[in-house]
Short mmCIF file of N, CA and C in Angstrom, two decimals:
data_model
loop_
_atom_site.label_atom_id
_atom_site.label_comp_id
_atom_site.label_asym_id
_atom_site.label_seq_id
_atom_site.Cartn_x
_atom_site.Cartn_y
_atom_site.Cartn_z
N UNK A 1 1.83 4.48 7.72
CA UNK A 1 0.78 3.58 8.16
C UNK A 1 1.43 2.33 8.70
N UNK A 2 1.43 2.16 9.66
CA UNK A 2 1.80 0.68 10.48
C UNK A 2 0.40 -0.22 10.77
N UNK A 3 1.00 -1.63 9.93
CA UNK A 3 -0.65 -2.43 10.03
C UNK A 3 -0.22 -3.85 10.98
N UNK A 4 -0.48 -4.42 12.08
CA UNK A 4 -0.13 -5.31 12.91
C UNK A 4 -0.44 -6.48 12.48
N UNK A 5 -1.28 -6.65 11.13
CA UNK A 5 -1.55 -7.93 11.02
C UNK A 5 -2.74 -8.49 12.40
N UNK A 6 -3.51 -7.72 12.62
CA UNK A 6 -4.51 -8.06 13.82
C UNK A 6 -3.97 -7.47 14.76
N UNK A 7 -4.11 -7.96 16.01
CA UNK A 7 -3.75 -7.54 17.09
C UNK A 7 -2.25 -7.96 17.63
N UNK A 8 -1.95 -9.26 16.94
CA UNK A 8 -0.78 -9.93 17.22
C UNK A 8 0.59 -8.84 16.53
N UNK A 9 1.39 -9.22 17.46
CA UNK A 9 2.63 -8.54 16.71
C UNK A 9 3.62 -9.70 16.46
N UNK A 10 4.47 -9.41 15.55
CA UNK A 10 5.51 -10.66 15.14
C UNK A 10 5.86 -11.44 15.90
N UNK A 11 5.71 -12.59 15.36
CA UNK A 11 6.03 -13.98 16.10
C UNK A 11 7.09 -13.73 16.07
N UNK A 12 7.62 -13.87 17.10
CA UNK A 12 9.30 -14.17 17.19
C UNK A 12 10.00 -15.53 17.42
N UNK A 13 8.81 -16.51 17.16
CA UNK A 13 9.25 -17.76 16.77
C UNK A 13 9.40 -18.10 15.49
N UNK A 14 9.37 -17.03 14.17
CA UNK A 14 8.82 -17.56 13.26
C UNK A 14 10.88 -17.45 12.88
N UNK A 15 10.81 -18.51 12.01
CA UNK A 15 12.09 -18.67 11.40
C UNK A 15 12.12 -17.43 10.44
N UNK A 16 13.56 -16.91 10.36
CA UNK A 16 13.61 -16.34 9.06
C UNK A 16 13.24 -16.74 7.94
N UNK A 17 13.78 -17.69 7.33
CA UNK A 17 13.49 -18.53 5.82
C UNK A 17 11.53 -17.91 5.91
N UNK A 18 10.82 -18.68 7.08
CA UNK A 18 9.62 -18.45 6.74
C UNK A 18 9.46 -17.41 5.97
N UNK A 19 9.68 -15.76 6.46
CA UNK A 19 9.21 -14.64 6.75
C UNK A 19 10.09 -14.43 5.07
N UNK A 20 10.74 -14.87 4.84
CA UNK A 20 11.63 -14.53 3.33
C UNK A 20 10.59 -15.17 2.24
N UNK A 21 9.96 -16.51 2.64
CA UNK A 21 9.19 -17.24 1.67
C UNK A 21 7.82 -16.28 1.80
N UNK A 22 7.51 -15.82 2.35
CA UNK A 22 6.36 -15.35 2.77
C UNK A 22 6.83 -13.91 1.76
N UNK A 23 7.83 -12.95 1.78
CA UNK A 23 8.10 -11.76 0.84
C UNK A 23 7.90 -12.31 -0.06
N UNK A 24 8.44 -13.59 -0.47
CA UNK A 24 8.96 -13.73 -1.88
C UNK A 24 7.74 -13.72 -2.78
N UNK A 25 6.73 -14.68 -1.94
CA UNK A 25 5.26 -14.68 -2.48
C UNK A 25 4.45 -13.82 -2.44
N UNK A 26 4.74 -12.60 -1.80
CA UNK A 26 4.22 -11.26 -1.86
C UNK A 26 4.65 -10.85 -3.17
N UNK A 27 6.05 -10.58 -2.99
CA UNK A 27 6.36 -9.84 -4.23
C UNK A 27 5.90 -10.53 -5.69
N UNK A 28 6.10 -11.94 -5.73
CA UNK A 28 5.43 -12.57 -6.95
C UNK A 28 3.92 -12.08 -7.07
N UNK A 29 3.21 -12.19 -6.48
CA UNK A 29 1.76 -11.99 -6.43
C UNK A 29 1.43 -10.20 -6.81
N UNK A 30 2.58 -9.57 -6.21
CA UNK A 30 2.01 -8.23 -6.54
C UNK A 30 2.73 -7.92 -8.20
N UNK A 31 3.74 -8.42 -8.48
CA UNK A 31 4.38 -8.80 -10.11
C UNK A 31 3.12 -9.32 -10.71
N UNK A 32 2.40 -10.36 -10.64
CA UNK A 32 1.38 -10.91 -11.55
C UNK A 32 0.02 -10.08 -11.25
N UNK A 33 -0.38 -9.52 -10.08
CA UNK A 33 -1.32 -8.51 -10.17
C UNK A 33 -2.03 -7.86 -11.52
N UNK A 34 -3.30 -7.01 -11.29
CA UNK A 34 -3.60 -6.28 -12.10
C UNK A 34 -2.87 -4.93 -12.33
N UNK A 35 -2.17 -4.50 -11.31
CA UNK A 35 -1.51 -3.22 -11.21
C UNK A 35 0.15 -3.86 -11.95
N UNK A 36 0.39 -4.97 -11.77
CA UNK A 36 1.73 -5.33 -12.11
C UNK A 36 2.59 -4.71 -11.30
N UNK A 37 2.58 -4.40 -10.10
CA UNK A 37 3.61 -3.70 -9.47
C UNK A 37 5.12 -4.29 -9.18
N UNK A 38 6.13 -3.80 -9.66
CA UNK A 38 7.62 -4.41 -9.84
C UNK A 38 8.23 -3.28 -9.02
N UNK A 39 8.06 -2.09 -8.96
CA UNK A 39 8.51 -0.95 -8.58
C UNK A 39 8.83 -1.09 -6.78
N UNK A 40 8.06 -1.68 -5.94
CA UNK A 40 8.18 -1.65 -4.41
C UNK A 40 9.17 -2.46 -3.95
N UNK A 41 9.45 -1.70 -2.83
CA UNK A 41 11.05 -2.46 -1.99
C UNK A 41 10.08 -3.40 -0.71
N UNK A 42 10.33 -4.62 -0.19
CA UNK A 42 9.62 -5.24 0.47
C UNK A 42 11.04 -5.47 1.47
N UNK A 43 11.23 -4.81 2.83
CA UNK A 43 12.63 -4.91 2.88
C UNK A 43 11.99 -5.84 4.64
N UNK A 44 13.24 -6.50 5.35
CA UNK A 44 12.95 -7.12 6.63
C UNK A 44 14.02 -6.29 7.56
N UNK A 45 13.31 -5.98 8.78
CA UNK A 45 14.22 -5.40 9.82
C UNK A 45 13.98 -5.88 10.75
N UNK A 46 14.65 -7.06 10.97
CA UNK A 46 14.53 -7.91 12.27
C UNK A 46 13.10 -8.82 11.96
N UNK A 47 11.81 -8.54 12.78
CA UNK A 47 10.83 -9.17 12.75
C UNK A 47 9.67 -8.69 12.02
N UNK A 48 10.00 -7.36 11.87
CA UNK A 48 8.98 -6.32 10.91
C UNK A 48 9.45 -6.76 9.66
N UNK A 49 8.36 -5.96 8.72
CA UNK A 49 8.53 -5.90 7.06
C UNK A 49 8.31 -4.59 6.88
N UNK A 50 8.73 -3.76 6.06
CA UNK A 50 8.73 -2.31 5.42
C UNK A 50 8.64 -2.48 3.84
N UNK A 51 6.82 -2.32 3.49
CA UNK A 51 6.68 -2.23 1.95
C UNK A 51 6.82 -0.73 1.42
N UNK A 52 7.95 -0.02 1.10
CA UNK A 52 7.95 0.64 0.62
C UNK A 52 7.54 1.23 -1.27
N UNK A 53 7.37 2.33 -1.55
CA UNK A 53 7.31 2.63 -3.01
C UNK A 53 6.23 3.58 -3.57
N UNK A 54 6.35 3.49 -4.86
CA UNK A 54 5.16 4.53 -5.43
C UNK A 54 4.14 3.48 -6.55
N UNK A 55 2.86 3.55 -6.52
CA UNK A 55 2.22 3.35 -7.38
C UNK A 55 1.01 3.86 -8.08
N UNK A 56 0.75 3.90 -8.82
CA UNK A 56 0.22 4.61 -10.09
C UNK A 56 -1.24 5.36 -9.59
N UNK A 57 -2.06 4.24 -8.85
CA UNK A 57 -3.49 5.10 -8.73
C UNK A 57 -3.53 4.06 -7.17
N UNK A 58 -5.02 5.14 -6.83
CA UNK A 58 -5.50 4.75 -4.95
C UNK A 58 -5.75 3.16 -5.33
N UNK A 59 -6.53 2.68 -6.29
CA UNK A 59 -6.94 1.64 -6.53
C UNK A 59 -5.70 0.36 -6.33
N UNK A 60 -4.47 0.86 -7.17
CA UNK A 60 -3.15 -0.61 -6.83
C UNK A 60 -3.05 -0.30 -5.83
N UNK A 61 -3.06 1.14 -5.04
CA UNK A 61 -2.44 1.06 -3.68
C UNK A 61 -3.60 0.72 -2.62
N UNK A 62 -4.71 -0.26 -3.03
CA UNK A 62 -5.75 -0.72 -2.04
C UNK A 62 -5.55 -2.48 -2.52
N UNK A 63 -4.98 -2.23 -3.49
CA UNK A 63 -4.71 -3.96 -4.25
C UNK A 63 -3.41 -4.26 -3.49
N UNK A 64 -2.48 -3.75 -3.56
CA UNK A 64 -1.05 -4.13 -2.87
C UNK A 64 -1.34 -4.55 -1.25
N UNK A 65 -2.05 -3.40 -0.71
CA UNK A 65 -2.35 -3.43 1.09
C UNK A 65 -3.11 -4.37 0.88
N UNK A 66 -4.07 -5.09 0.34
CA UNK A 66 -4.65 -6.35 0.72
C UNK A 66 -4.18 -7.39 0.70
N UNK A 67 -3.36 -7.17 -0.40
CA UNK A 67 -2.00 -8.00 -0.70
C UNK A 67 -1.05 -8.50 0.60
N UNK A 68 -0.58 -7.03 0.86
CA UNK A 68 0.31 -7.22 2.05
C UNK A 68 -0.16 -7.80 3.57
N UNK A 69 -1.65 -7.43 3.61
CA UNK A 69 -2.32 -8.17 4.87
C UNK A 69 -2.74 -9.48 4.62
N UNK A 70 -2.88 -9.91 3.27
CA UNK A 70 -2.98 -11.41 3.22
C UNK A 70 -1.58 -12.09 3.27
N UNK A 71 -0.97 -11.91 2.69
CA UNK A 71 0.53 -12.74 2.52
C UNK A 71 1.15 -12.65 4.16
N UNK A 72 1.10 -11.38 4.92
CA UNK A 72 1.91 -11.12 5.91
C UNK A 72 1.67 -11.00 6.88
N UNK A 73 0.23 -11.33 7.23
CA UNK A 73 -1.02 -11.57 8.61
C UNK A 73 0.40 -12.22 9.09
N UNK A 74 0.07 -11.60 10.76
CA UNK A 74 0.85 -11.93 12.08
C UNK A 74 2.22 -11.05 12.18
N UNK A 75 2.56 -10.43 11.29
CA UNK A 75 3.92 -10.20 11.12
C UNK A 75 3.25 -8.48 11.75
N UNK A 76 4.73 -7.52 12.17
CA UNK A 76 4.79 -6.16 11.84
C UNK A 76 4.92 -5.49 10.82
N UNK A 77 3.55 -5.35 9.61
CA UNK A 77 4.40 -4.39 9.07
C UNK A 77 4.09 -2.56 8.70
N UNK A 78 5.32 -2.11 8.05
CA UNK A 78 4.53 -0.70 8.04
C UNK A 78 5.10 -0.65 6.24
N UNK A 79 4.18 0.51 6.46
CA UNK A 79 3.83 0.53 4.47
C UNK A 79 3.77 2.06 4.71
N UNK A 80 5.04 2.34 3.19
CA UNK A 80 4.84 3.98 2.66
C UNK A 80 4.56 3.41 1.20
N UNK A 81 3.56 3.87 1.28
CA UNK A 81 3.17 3.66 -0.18
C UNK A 81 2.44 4.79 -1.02
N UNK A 82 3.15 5.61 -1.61
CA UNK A 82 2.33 7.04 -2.03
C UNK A 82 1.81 6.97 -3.75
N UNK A 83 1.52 7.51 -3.98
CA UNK A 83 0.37 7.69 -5.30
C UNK A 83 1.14 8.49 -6.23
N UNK A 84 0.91 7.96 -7.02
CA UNK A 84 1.77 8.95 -8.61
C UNK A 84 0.33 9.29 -9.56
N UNK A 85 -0.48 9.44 -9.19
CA UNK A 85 -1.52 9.83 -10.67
C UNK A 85 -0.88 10.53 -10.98
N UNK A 86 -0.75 10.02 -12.23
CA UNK A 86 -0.60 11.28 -13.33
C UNK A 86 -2.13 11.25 -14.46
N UNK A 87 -2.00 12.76 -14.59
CA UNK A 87 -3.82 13.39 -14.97
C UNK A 87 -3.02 13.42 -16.73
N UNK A 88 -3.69 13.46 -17.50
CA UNK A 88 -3.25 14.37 -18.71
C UNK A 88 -3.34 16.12 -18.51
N UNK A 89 -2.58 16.47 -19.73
CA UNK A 89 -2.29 17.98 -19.22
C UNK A 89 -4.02 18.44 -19.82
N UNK A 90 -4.69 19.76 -19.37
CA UNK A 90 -5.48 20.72 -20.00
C UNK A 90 -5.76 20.86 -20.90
N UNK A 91 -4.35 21.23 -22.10
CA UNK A 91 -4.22 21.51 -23.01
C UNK A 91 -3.27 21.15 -23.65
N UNK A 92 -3.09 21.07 -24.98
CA UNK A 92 -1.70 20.57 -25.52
C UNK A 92 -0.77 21.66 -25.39
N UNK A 93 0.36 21.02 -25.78
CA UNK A 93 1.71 21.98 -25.43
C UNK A 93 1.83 22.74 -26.24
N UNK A 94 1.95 24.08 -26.81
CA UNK A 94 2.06 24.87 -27.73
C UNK A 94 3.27 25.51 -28.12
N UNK A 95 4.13 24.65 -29.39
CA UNK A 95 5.36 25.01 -29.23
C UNK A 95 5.81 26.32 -29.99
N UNK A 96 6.91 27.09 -29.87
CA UNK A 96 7.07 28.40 -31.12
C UNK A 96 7.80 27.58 -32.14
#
């Protein structure tokens, strides 16, 4: 999924430092979250951002992307972000 932040694509006026202060407060914000997410790589390639990782249910991974379009409006970024539910088993394990 590649999200443009609107229509605009990365300022290429924007200083680095900005675009680093701008992760940093992503990543804090998605750390104090309800999902607590610590697990994602928030990496910079040139003018883009790449939030990579796995999290737990659809729900953090609709909390993080709002996340990432608030903190990172104007910027390029693209997001792999896949789902780990884990279900409980059927039945219990039945050992010999």
């Amino acid at each position: 999924m590649t999200d443009r932040g609107g229509e605009r694509g990365a300022d290429p006026g924007l200083p680095a430092t900005n675009i680093e202060y701008r992760i940093a407060r992503l990543e804090n914000r998605l750390a104090a979250g309800e999902c607590g997410e610590l697990g994602l790589r928030v990496e910079t390639h040139g003018a883009a951002v790449t939030v990579r990782g796995t999290v737990p249910t659809a729900v953090c991974r609709e909390d993080v992307l709002r996340a990432v379009r608030s903190e990172l409006a104007g910027l390029t970024v693209h997001t792999d972000i896949g789902i780990a539910e884990v279900v409980p088993p059927e039945r219990p394990e039945e050992l010999p």
